[in-house]
Short mmCIF file of C-alpha atoms in Angstrom, two decimals:
data_model
loop_
_atom_site.label_atom_id
_atom_site.label_comp_id
_atom_site.label_asym_id
_atom_site.label_seq_id
_atom_site.Cartn_x
_atom_site.Cartn_y
_atom_site.Cartn_z
CA MET A 1 85.57 74.46 70.96
CA GLU A 2 89.12 73.24 70.48
CA PRO A 3 91.81 73.87 73.13
CA TYR A 4 93.92 76.85 72.13
CA PHE A 5 97.04 78.68 73.32
CA ASN A 6 98.81 76.56 75.89
CA LEU A 7 100.78 78.68 78.37
CA VAL A 8 103.42 75.97 78.75
CA ASP A 9 104.50 76.30 75.12
CA GLU A 10 103.30 79.64 73.79
CA PRO A 11 105.27 82.85 74.53
CA TRP A 12 103.27 85.21 76.74
CA ILE A 13 105.55 86.39 79.58
CA PRO A 14 107.53 89.57 78.74
CA VAL A 15 111.16 89.37 79.84
CA LEU A 16 114.21 91.61 79.86
CA ARG A 17 117.39 89.64 79.22
CA THR A 18 120.82 90.24 80.68
CA ASP A 19 122.10 91.47 77.30
CA GLY A 20 119.48 94.23 77.30
CA SER A 21 117.15 92.65 74.76
CA ALA A 22 113.45 92.14 75.41
CA GLY A 23 111.08 89.41 74.33
CA GLU A 24 108.36 87.00 75.40
CA ALA A 25 108.70 83.47 76.74
CA SER A 26 106.43 80.56 77.56
CA LEU A 27 106.28 79.02 81.02
CA LEU A 28 108.81 76.38 80.01
CA GLU A 29 111.06 78.86 78.20
CA VAL A 30 111.17 81.14 81.23
CA PHE A 31 112.79 78.32 83.20
CA GLU A 32 115.01 77.24 80.31
CA GLN A 33 116.28 80.81 79.85
CA ALA A 34 116.25 81.87 83.51
CA GLU A 35 120.05 82.24 83.68
CA SER A 36 119.96 84.84 80.89
CA ILE A 37 116.81 86.70 81.94
CA ARG A 38 117.34 89.80 84.07
CA GLN A 39 113.73 90.22 85.16
CA LEU A 40 110.10 89.78 84.22
CA HIS A 41 108.18 92.59 82.56
CA GLY A 42 104.62 93.43 81.64
CA GLU A 43 102.17 96.21 80.90
CA LEU A 44 102.29 97.18 84.60
CA PRO A 45 105.05 96.54 87.17
CA THR A 46 102.58 94.61 89.34
CA MET A 47 102.54 91.87 86.71
CA ARG A 48 106.03 90.89 87.91
CA PRO A 49 105.05 89.61 91.37
CA ALA A 50 101.79 88.16 90.03
CA VAL A 51 103.61 86.04 87.42
CA LEU A 52 106.65 85.30 89.59
CA ARG A 53 104.46 83.73 92.28
CA ILE A 54 103.05 81.34 89.67
CA LEU A 55 106.61 80.45 88.65
CA VAL A 56 107.63 79.88 92.27
CA VAL A 57 104.70 77.49 92.74
CA ILE A 58 105.75 75.55 89.63
CA LEU A 59 109.35 75.38 90.86
CA ALA A 60 108.26 74.27 94.34
CA ARG A 61 106.02 71.54 92.97
CA ALA A 62 108.58 70.35 90.42
CA VAL A 63 111.71 70.35 92.58
CA GLY A 64 110.23 70.39 96.08
CA LEU A 65 110.47 72.99 98.80
CA PRO A 66 113.80 73.08 100.64
CA ARG A 67 113.86 71.83 104.21
CA ASN A 68 116.78 73.98 105.36
CA PRO A 69 119.74 75.94 103.90
CA GLU A 70 121.76 72.75 103.36
CA ASP A 71 118.91 71.11 101.44
CA TRP A 72 118.45 74.30 99.40
CA GLU A 73 122.12 74.18 98.43
CA GLU A 74 121.88 70.49 97.47
CA LYS A 75 118.87 71.13 95.22
CA TYR A 76 120.85 73.55 93.08
CA ASP A 77 124.48 72.44 93.46
CA ARG A 78 124.41 70.51 90.17
CA GLY A 79 123.47 73.64 88.25
CA TRP A 80 120.25 74.82 86.72
CA ALA A 81 119.88 72.09 84.04
CA PRO A 82 118.45 69.44 86.43
CA VAL A 83 115.95 72.01 87.68
CA VAL A 84 114.82 72.73 84.13
CA GLU A 85 114.42 69.01 83.47
CA ALA A 86 112.28 68.61 86.59
CA VAL A 87 110.12 71.58 85.59
CA ARG A 88 109.80 70.23 82.05
CA GLU A 89 108.55 66.90 83.36
CA TYR A 90 106.15 68.61 85.80
CA LEU A 91 104.66 70.91 83.17
CA SER A 92 104.32 67.99 80.76
CA ARG A 93 102.22 66.12 83.34
CA HIS A 94 99.94 69.09 83.91
CA ARG A 95 100.03 70.60 80.43
CA ASP A 96 96.31 70.08 79.79
CA ARG A 97 95.47 72.41 82.68
CA PHE A 98 97.32 75.35 81.09
CA TRP A 99 95.12 75.92 78.01
CA LEU A 100 93.96 79.53 77.87
CA ARG A 101 90.91 78.36 75.90
CA HIS A 102 89.47 74.96 76.73
CA PRO A 103 85.97 73.48 76.54
CA HIS A 104 86.01 72.33 80.17
CA GLU A 105 89.11 73.43 82.11
CA PRO A 106 90.59 76.72 80.89
CA PHE A 107 93.50 78.05 82.97
CA PHE A 108 92.41 80.30 85.86
CA GLN A 109 88.87 80.41 84.37
CA VAL A 110 85.47 78.68 84.34
CA ALA A 111 84.42 77.44 80.90
CA ASP A 112 80.66 78.14 81.14
CA LEU A 113 80.75 81.18 83.43
CA GLY A 114 78.04 83.73 82.76
CA PRO A 115 75.15 85.70 84.24
CA GLU A 116 71.50 84.79 83.74
CA ASN A 117 71.15 87.09 80.72
CA GLY A 118 74.39 85.89 79.13
CA ALA A 119 75.89 89.40 79.03
CA THR A 120 79.65 89.90 78.81
CA LYS A 121 81.90 92.89 79.50
CA GLY A 122 84.52 94.72 77.50
CA LEU A 123 88.19 94.03 78.11
CA GLY A 124 88.46 97.17 80.24
CA ALA A 125 87.04 95.06 83.07
CA ILE A 126 90.41 93.29 83.47
CA VAL A 127 92.86 95.79 81.97
CA ALA A 128 94.22 97.80 84.90
CA ASP A 129 95.99 100.50 82.86
CA PHE A 130 92.89 101.60 80.97
CA PRO A 131 92.62 105.43 81.13
CA THR A 132 89.54 105.41 83.36
CA ASN A 133 91.64 103.73 86.02
CA VAL A 134 95.27 104.83 85.89
CA ALA A 135 95.39 107.65 83.37
CA ALA A 136 98.60 109.02 84.86
CA PHE A 137 100.83 106.40 83.32
CA THR A 138 98.86 104.63 80.59
CA GLN A 139 99.61 104.79 76.89
CA ARG A 140 96.52 102.78 76.02
CA GLY A 141 93.53 104.08 74.09
CA PRO A 142 89.99 102.64 73.91
CA ALA A 143 90.68 101.03 70.51
CA SER A 144 93.26 98.75 72.13
CA LEU A 145 90.46 97.09 74.09
CA GLU A 146 88.46 95.94 71.10
CA ARG A 147 90.67 92.88 70.52
CA MET A 148 93.54 91.41 72.44
CA SER A 149 96.12 88.76 71.65
CA PRO A 150 95.92 85.61 73.78
CA ALA A 151 99.39 86.38 75.16
CA GLU A 152 98.32 89.74 76.56
CA ALA A 153 95.00 88.33 77.72
CA ALA A 154 96.89 85.66 79.69
CA ARG A 155 98.92 88.35 81.46
CA TRP A 156 95.83 90.34 82.42
CA LEU A 157 94.11 87.16 83.57
CA VAL A 158 96.93 86.43 86.03
CA HIS A 159 97.01 90.10 87.10
CA THR A 160 93.24 90.13 87.64
CA GLN A 161 93.38 87.09 89.90
CA ALA A 162 96.04 88.92 91.94
CA TYR A 163 94.95 92.58 91.92
CA ASP A 164 91.34 92.95 90.75
CA THR A 165 89.32 95.80 92.23
CA SER A 166 86.39 95.44 94.59
CA GLY A 167 82.91 96.83 93.95
CA ILE A 168 79.57 95.40 92.87
CA LYS A 169 79.91 92.65 90.24
CA THR A 170 77.46 90.79 88.07
CA PRO A 171 77.28 87.22 89.40
CA ASP A 172 77.29 83.93 87.62
CA ARG A 173 73.75 82.60 87.25
CA ARG A 174 74.49 79.87 89.85
CA ASP A 175 76.18 82.00 92.51
CA PRO A 176 74.20 81.78 95.80
CA ARG A 177 75.70 85.08 96.95
CA GLN A 178 73.70 87.12 94.42
CA GLN A 179 71.04 89.56 95.51
CA LYS A 180 68.77 90.89 92.77
CA GLY A 181 71.32 90.11 90.11
CA LYS A 182 74.31 91.56 91.98
CA VAL A 183 77.09 90.37 94.24
CA TYR A 184 78.05 93.12 96.64
CA PRO A 185 81.70 93.97 97.31
CA GLN A 186 83.86 91.09 98.47
CA GLY A 187 87.12 93.07 98.61
CA THR A 188 90.06 93.27 96.26
CA ALA A 189 91.96 90.24 95.02
CA TRP A 190 94.60 88.96 97.44
CA LEU A 191 97.73 90.86 96.38
CA GLY A 192 95.70 94.07 96.43
CA LYS A 193 95.49 93.77 100.20
CA GLY A 194 98.99 95.13 100.84
CA GLU A 195 102.70 95.34 100.06
CA VAL A 196 104.43 92.49 98.24
CA LEU A 197 108.19 91.87 98.29
CA VAL A 198 110.28 90.09 95.67
CA VAL A 199 113.89 89.17 96.43
CA GLY A 200 116.05 89.63 93.35
CA TYR A 201 119.71 89.41 92.50
CA LYS A 202 121.41 89.13 89.11
CA THR A 203 119.04 86.90 87.12
CA LEU A 204 115.58 85.36 87.17
CA MET A 205 117.21 82.08 88.19
CA ASP A 206 118.41 83.78 91.37
CA ALA A 207 114.98 85.25 92.06
CA LEU A 208 113.26 81.89 91.60
CA ARG A 209 115.65 80.11 93.95
CA LEU A 210 115.65 82.83 96.62
CA ASN A 211 111.88 83.22 96.72
CA CYS A 212 111.30 79.46 96.99
CA VAL A 213 111.40 79.32 100.79
CA ALA A 214 111.87 76.57 103.36
CA PRO A 215 108.53 76.51 105.23
CA ASP A 216 109.98 76.07 108.72
CA TYR A 217 112.53 78.87 108.25
CA ALA A 218 110.01 81.23 106.67
CA GLU A 219 107.45 80.20 109.30
CA VAL A 220 104.72 79.47 106.76
CA ILE A 221 102.12 76.75 106.46
CA THR A 222 102.17 74.06 103.79
CA GLY A 223 101.45 70.33 103.52
CA PRO A 224 100.44 67.52 101.16
CA ALA A 225 97.12 69.21 100.37
CA ASP A 226 98.77 72.55 99.57
CA LEU A 227 98.20 72.28 95.82
CA PRO A 228 97.79 74.91 93.10
CA PRO A 229 94.51 74.97 91.13
CA TRP A 230 95.96 73.05 88.19
CA GLU A 231 96.56 70.10 90.53
CA ARG A 232 93.11 70.24 92.12
CA THR A 233 89.66 69.54 90.74
CA HIS A 234 88.84 72.36 88.38
CA PRO A 235 86.74 74.94 90.27
CA GLY A 236 83.20 75.71 89.24
CA PRO A 237 81.52 79.11 89.11
CA CYS A 238 81.00 79.34 92.89
CA ALA A 239 83.49 79.71 95.71
CA GLU A 240 85.75 76.70 96.08
CA PHE A 241 86.48 77.30 99.77
CA GLU A 242 84.07 77.91 102.62
CA THR A 243 83.90 81.39 104.11
CA PRO A 244 86.11 82.41 105.80
CA ALA A 245 88.46 80.55 103.47
CA GLN A 246 91.11 78.34 105.06
CA PRO A 247 93.88 77.62 102.54
CA GLU A 248 96.00 74.51 102.95
CA GLY A 249 99.21 76.51 102.61
CA PHE A 250 101.11 79.34 100.99
CA LEU A 251 101.35 77.69 97.56
CA GLN A 252 97.57 77.84 97.32
CA VAL A 253 97.66 81.50 98.34
CA TYR A 254 100.33 82.26 95.72
CA SER A 255 97.93 80.86 93.08
CA TRP A 256 94.70 82.00 94.73
CA GLN A 257 91.65 82.40 92.46
CA ALA A 258 89.99 85.43 93.95
CA ARG A 259 87.82 85.74 90.85
CA ARG A 260 85.88 83.57 88.47
CA VAL A 261 86.71 84.62 84.92
CA ARG A 262 85.93 83.59 81.37
CA LEU A 263 87.77 85.05 78.40
CA VAL A 264 85.53 85.30 75.34
CA PHE A 265 87.33 84.49 72.11
CA GLU A 266 86.56 85.58 68.58
CA ASP A 267 88.70 83.46 66.30
CA GLU A 268 92.17 83.62 67.92
CA ASP A 269 91.74 86.91 69.78
CA VAL A 270 90.01 87.77 73.04
CA THR A 271 87.25 90.37 72.64
CA GLN A 272 85.08 90.16 75.78
CA VAL A 273 85.24 88.87 79.33
CA VAL A 274 83.02 87.59 82.11
CA LEU A 275 84.28 88.64 85.56
CA CYS A 276 82.69 87.45 88.80
CA TYR A 277 83.73 87.03 92.40
CA GLY A 278 85.52 83.83 93.36
CA ASP A 279 87.09 83.03 96.72
CA PRO A 280 87.53 85.97 99.11
CA LEU A 281 90.42 85.66 101.53
CA ALA A 282 90.37 87.55 104.82
CA GLU A 283 93.61 89.36 105.60
CA GLN A 284 93.64 89.22 109.43
CA SER A 285 96.74 87.37 110.71
CA ARG A 286 97.48 85.51 107.49
CA GLN A 287 101.25 85.94 107.81
CA LYS A 288 101.77 82.18 107.89
CA PHE A 289 100.15 81.94 104.46
CA ASP A 290 102.10 84.60 102.60
CA PRO A 291 105.83 85.07 103.21
CA MET A 292 106.11 87.62 100.39
CA MET A 293 103.88 90.19 102.12
CA THR A 294 104.77 92.72 104.81
CA TRP A 295 102.77 92.54 108.05
CA ARG A 296 101.89 95.30 110.53
CA TYR A 297 100.31 95.18 113.97
CA SER A 298 96.73 96.47 113.98
CA LYS A 299 95.48 97.86 117.26
CA PRO A 300 91.81 98.19 116.12
CA GLN A 301 91.72 94.64 114.76
CA SER A 302 93.44 93.32 117.86
CA ALA A 303 90.82 94.99 120.05
CA LYS A 304 88.05 93.55 117.87
CA PHE A 305 89.36 89.98 117.97
CA LYS A 306 90.83 90.21 121.50
CA ALA A 307 94.17 88.88 120.26
CA ASP A 308 97.24 90.27 118.52
CA VAL A 309 96.25 90.74 114.88
CA PHE A 310 98.65 91.53 112.06
CA MET A 311 97.46 92.93 108.73
CA PRO A 312 99.18 93.34 105.35
CA GLY A 313 101.35 96.46 105.09
CA ILE A 314 99.63 99.61 103.83
CA VAL A 315 100.51 100.60 100.28
CA ASP A 316 101.59 104.26 100.23
CA PRO A 317 102.94 105.57 96.90
CA SER A 318 104.05 108.79 98.60
CA LYS A 319 106.37 106.90 100.97
CA ASP A 320 109.87 106.18 99.67
CA VAL A 321 110.95 102.56 99.83
CA TRP A 322 113.73 103.19 102.36
CA ARG A 323 111.16 104.49 104.84
CA SER A 324 109.25 101.20 104.43
CA PHE A 325 112.40 99.26 105.25
CA ALA A 326 111.55 99.17 108.95
CA ALA A 327 108.81 96.62 108.19
CA TRP A 328 111.36 94.27 106.61
CA LEU A 329 113.67 93.85 109.60
CA PRO A 330 113.72 90.89 112.02
CA THR A 331 110.82 90.54 114.43
CA ARG A 332 113.30 90.08 117.27
CA ALA A 333 114.62 93.61 116.73
CA GLN A 334 111.05 94.92 116.36
CA LYS A 335 110.10 93.45 119.74
CA ALA A 336 113.16 94.95 121.40
CA ALA A 337 112.09 98.39 120.17
CA SER A 338 108.50 98.08 121.40
CA ASP A 339 106.90 97.84 124.83
CA GLY A 340 103.98 95.84 123.43
CA PRO A 341 103.56 93.67 120.32
CA PRO A 342 106.13 94.31 117.59
CA PRO A 343 104.95 96.98 115.14
CA PHE A 344 105.88 94.68 112.23
CA LEU A 345 106.59 91.03 111.58
CA GLU A 346 109.48 90.35 109.24
CA PRO A 347 108.31 88.87 105.92
CA GLY A 348 109.02 85.15 105.69
CA VAL A 349 110.93 85.41 102.42
CA LEU A 350 113.39 87.86 104.00
CA ARG A 351 113.73 85.69 107.07
CA TRP A 352 114.63 82.82 104.73
CA VAL A 353 117.22 84.85 102.81
CA GLY A 354 118.72 85.93 106.13
CA ALA A 355 118.98 82.29 107.19
CA LEU A 356 120.74 81.42 103.90
CA ALA A 357 123.21 84.25 104.49
CA ALA A 358 123.83 83.20 108.09
CA ALA A 359 124.54 79.64 106.88
CA ASP A 360 127.07 80.94 104.31
CA LYS A 361 125.07 79.59 101.38
CA LEU A 362 125.22 82.82 99.38
CA PRO A 363 128.12 84.48 97.52
CA LEU A 364 130.33 86.80 99.55
CA GLU A 365 129.37 89.74 97.33
CA PHE A 366 125.65 88.89 97.57
CA MET A 367 123.49 92.00 97.98
CA PRO A 368 119.82 91.26 97.32
CA ASP A 369 117.75 93.81 95.45
CA ILE A 370 114.38 93.70 97.17
CA GLY A 371 111.45 94.95 95.10
CA LEU A 372 108.38 96.47 96.74
CA TYR A 373 105.10 96.32 94.80
CA GLY A 374 101.58 97.41 95.60
CA VAL A 375 98.37 98.95 94.35
CA GLN A 376 96.60 101.93 95.85
CA TYR A 377 92.91 101.83 95.03
CA GLY A 378 90.37 104.61 94.66
CA PRO A 379 87.13 105.06 96.67
CA GLN A 380 85.62 101.78 97.88
CA SER A 381 88.62 100.06 96.20
CA ALA A 382 86.57 100.07 93.00
CA THR A 383 89.26 101.61 90.77
CA PHE A 384 93.04 101.67 90.51
CA ALA A 385 94.56 104.95 91.70
CA ASP A 386 98.33 104.45 91.85
CA LEU A 387 101.07 101.85 91.98
CA VAL A 388 104.21 101.23 94.01
CA ASP A 389 107.25 99.82 92.21
CA GLU A 390 110.50 100.46 94.05
CA SER A 391 113.50 98.48 95.22
CA LEU A 392 116.30 98.67 97.75
CA GLU A 393 119.60 96.81 97.99
CA VAL A 394 119.96 95.36 101.48
CA PRO A 395 122.98 93.79 103.23
CA PRO A 396 121.81 90.21 103.83
CA PHE A 397 123.11 89.99 107.42
CA LEU A 398 120.40 92.49 108.40
CA LEU A 399 117.80 89.87 107.42
CA ASP A 400 119.21 87.18 109.71
CA PRO A 401 116.33 86.25 112.07
CA GLU A 402 118.78 86.53 114.97
CA ALA A 403 119.97 90.00 114.00
CA ARG A 404 119.33 92.46 116.79
CA ASP A 405 121.93 95.19 117.30
CA SER A 406 122.42 95.73 113.57
CA ALA A 407 118.70 95.78 112.83
CA ARG A 408 118.01 98.06 115.82
CA THR A 409 120.63 100.49 114.50
CA VAL A 410 118.85 100.66 111.15
CA LEU A 411 115.43 101.03 112.80
CA ASP A 412 116.79 103.90 114.90
CA ALA A 413 118.37 105.49 111.83
CA ILE A 414 115.01 105.58 110.05
CA LYS A 415 113.40 107.10 113.16
CA ASP A 416 116.17 109.73 113.23
CA ALA A 417 115.35 110.70 109.66
CA ASP A 418 111.59 110.85 110.32
CA THR A 419 112.09 113.10 113.34
CA VAL A 420 114.52 115.42 111.55
CA ALA A 421 112.16 115.66 108.56
CA TRP A 422 109.41 116.72 110.98
CA TYR A 423 111.65 119.44 112.42
CA LEU A 424 112.52 120.63 108.94
CA GLY A 425 108.82 120.80 108.10
CA THR A 426 108.24 122.93 111.19
CA PHE A 427 111.14 125.14 110.10
CA ALA A 428 109.38 125.67 106.76
CA VAL A 429 106.18 126.57 108.60
CA ASN A 430 108.02 129.15 110.69
CA LEU A 431 109.60 130.64 107.57
CA ALA A 432 106.13 130.95 106.05
CA ARG A 433 104.82 132.61 109.21
CA SER A 434 107.71 135.06 109.12
CA ARG A 435 106.39 136.16 105.70
CA GLY A 436 102.79 136.43 106.92
CA VAL A 437 101.58 133.07 105.59
CA ASP A 438 99.37 131.46 108.23
CA GLU A 439 98.11 128.42 106.28
CA ALA A 440 101.40 126.57 106.07
CA VAL A 441 100.37 122.98 105.29
CA THR A 442 101.93 123.10 101.84
CA PRO A 443 105.34 124.44 103.00
CA ARG A 444 105.49 121.72 105.67
CA THR A 445 104.63 118.96 103.20
CA GLU A 446 107.02 120.21 100.54
CA ALA A 447 109.90 120.61 103.00
CA ARG A 448 109.44 117.09 104.33
CA GLU A 449 109.29 115.66 100.82
CA ARG A 450 112.54 117.42 99.93
CA ALA A 451 114.11 116.10 103.12
CA TYR A 452 113.05 112.53 102.42
CA GLN A 453 114.39 112.74 98.89
CA GLU A 454 117.80 113.88 100.09
CA PHE A 455 117.83 111.51 103.06
CA GLY A 456 116.84 108.57 100.85
CA ALA A 457 119.94 108.79 98.69
CA ALA A 458 122.11 109.18 101.79
CA PHE A 459 120.40 106.24 103.52
CA SER A 460 120.91 103.90 100.57
CA SER A 461 124.61 104.77 100.46
CA TRP A 462 124.99 104.40 104.24
CA LEU A 463 123.13 101.07 104.21
CA LYS A 464 125.37 99.51 101.56
CA LYS A 465 128.48 100.31 103.61
CA LEU A 466 127.32 98.37 106.66
CA LYS A 467 129.10 95.11 107.42
CA ALA A 468 128.29 92.30 109.82
CA ASN A 469 131.22 93.35 112.03
CA THR A 470 130.40 97.07 111.97
CA GLU A 471 130.63 98.96 115.28
CA TRP A 472 126.99 100.00 115.51
CA THR A 473 127.29 103.10 117.68
CA ARG A 474 129.88 104.46 115.26
CA ALA A 475 127.62 103.60 112.29
CA ARG A 476 124.70 105.48 113.78
CA ARG A 477 126.91 108.44 114.62
CA ALA A 478 128.02 108.59 110.99
CA TRP A 479 124.39 108.52 109.91
CA GLN A 480 123.41 111.30 112.32
CA GLN A 481 126.32 113.42 111.11
CA LYS A 482 125.11 112.96 107.54
CA LEU A 483 121.57 113.90 108.55
CA ARG A 484 122.85 117.02 110.29
CA SER A 485 124.83 118.22 107.28
CA GLU A 486 122.00 117.43 104.85
CA THR A 487 119.50 119.25 107.06
CA ARG A 488 121.66 122.35 107.43
CA ALA A 489 122.05 122.54 103.66
CA LEU A 490 118.31 122.15 103.10
CA ALA A 491 117.53 124.72 105.79
CA GLN A 492 119.82 127.24 104.09
CA GLU A 493 118.11 126.61 100.77
CA LEU A 494 114.67 127.10 102.32
CA ALA A 495 115.77 130.27 104.07
CA ASP A 496 117.25 131.73 100.89
CA GLU A 497 114.08 130.89 98.96
CA SER A 498 112.01 132.71 101.59
CA GLY A 499 113.55 136.03 100.64
CA GLU A 500 114.49 139.17 102.50
CA GLU A 501 111.05 139.49 104.09
CA ALA A 502 111.61 136.29 106.08
CA TYR A 503 115.00 137.48 107.33
CA ILE A 504 113.37 140.66 108.67
CA GLY A 505 110.41 138.77 110.10
CA ARG A 506 107.17 139.87 111.70
CA MET A 507 105.06 139.63 114.83
CA VAL A 508 103.24 136.27 114.73
CA ASP A 509 101.54 136.43 118.13
CA GLN A 510 100.42 139.90 119.23
CA GLU A 511 99.12 138.69 122.60
CA ASN A 512 102.42 137.16 123.66
CA GLY A 513 104.66 139.46 121.66
CA ALA A 514 106.18 136.57 119.66
CA TRP A 515 108.37 137.52 116.69
CA MET A 516 109.44 135.11 113.94
CA ASN A 517 112.24 135.42 111.39
CA VAL A 518 114.87 133.17 109.82
CA GLN A 519 117.25 133.43 112.75
CA ILE A 520 114.61 132.49 115.32
CA ALA A 521 113.32 129.66 113.11
CA GLU A 522 116.86 128.31 112.80
CA GLY A 523 117.18 128.38 116.59
CA TYR A 524 114.12 126.14 116.96
CA LEU A 525 115.41 123.83 114.22
CA TYR A 526 118.90 123.42 115.65
CA ARG A 527 117.58 122.77 119.14
CA GLY A 528 115.50 119.97 117.63
CA LEU A 529 118.55 118.59 115.83
CA GLN A 530 120.59 118.62 119.05
CA LYS A 531 117.80 116.74 120.83
CA THR A 532 117.50 114.11 118.08
CA LEU A 533 121.03 113.72 116.72
CA THR A 534 122.71 113.31 120.08
CA LEU A 535 125.58 111.16 118.80
CA ALA A 536 126.55 113.69 116.13
CA PHE A 537 126.57 116.58 118.59
CA LYS A 538 128.25 114.52 121.33
CA GLU A 539 131.30 114.07 119.11
CA ASP A 540 131.42 117.84 118.53
CA ASN A 541 131.23 118.48 122.27
CA ASP A 542 133.95 115.90 122.97
CA ASP A 543 136.20 117.51 120.36
CA HIS A 544 135.55 120.94 121.87
CA ARG A 545 136.54 119.71 125.36
CA ARG A 546 139.73 118.19 124.02
#
């Protein structure tokens, strides 16, 4: 078997360029063209973080990780050309480890992987947008899985190592974990554990530089032994690391081989696949190994391990990205808002970008576009159910690790919106009761969703206007005033939609003689608003006294 399709030279990464055109690029071309590439693409949005992390590892190994903001600036102050030259030299040295098909060391695979009976699986085993998994947004039919180009197969290989489902898998014939020809669930691949953030700006060059963090500033672990798989001895069919796995650093985690895979070629196309478990990676308190993930405090896990345990952020496709923003803000502000452990730890990559901004190493107009990616799995995490692919532009001073008052203001603003949305949901329930509808779960849910949609647009606009020298009480008052006006408008819409019957109302509690109609429901709502939006109503009261 001759080596075939080298990822260093052959185009396989879909890209969208700054001029609007689309195409594919090799690993080397992605770096060569990074200044004119807007972003990475792929069959699914989750391919972007999966591929970008590989690129960040290559950049870090070729150029070196920055030590601090000054060193970061020095690495790139001569332009992008020296970086490309360093990457070219690095990839040339390791080129033989990037063959998609190779008799001994295929990229991200094991050459002789296979079960005892030699059986293989169809390509649907690695293709995450096959209709049986994510029918809601696929345009793929079964015929597309009969043969696959090596370029597409390479993309799904990288995606599988990052996001593969859990469930029972057929083991390699040498895997000691097998029981009666099966390996029982070992969990999803690493990126499937939670939310992943990618810091973007204008071009791929910006994204590569910004996401290549200084370990001390991002508070992550690395060291001389923190090497990607193409710089280590090629792994065999069994787990490379002992259980529980202890990586040497975050570069290993970025290129983690959670699966053992073999692509089966027929001529120059891929037609079958062997997919087995590789190295499982426990998610408890791994924040020092992955600065691109969000991290939340887990009370049950903390009780179990008798120590503060942080877990990857929960992927929730129903939750708008601005509501997830609380998990991105500095840990110092999180601690100030909590009596116990902070509810979230700021992701290391955001802490690093905040440090760059604080050191004045970024353009004055710099406003990072932070992408949030994640997979929601089906029962037992055995299928794909939904994806998260959203982004939010964030003033960089909010990411400064020392930020406190500014970050607390934003945290409080999000809490304001959550509370008001709850009151609006209760208002919808009361409107339903005034029409004789007792089961009011749907009205509550729909009203809150409408509120979050309206609040989201307002929040994004409010956020972009914040400056480092903003007077924070005034900023929160402006936000509360916006919430109040948005809520009153939504409440009027809901009341009008309820019809004349709701305005008349009815007895909802015979025993206590309680009546409900639009006017009474509005009274409950506005009392809730006065309790929550104190700054907005305080200004009204002050104006009235004057």
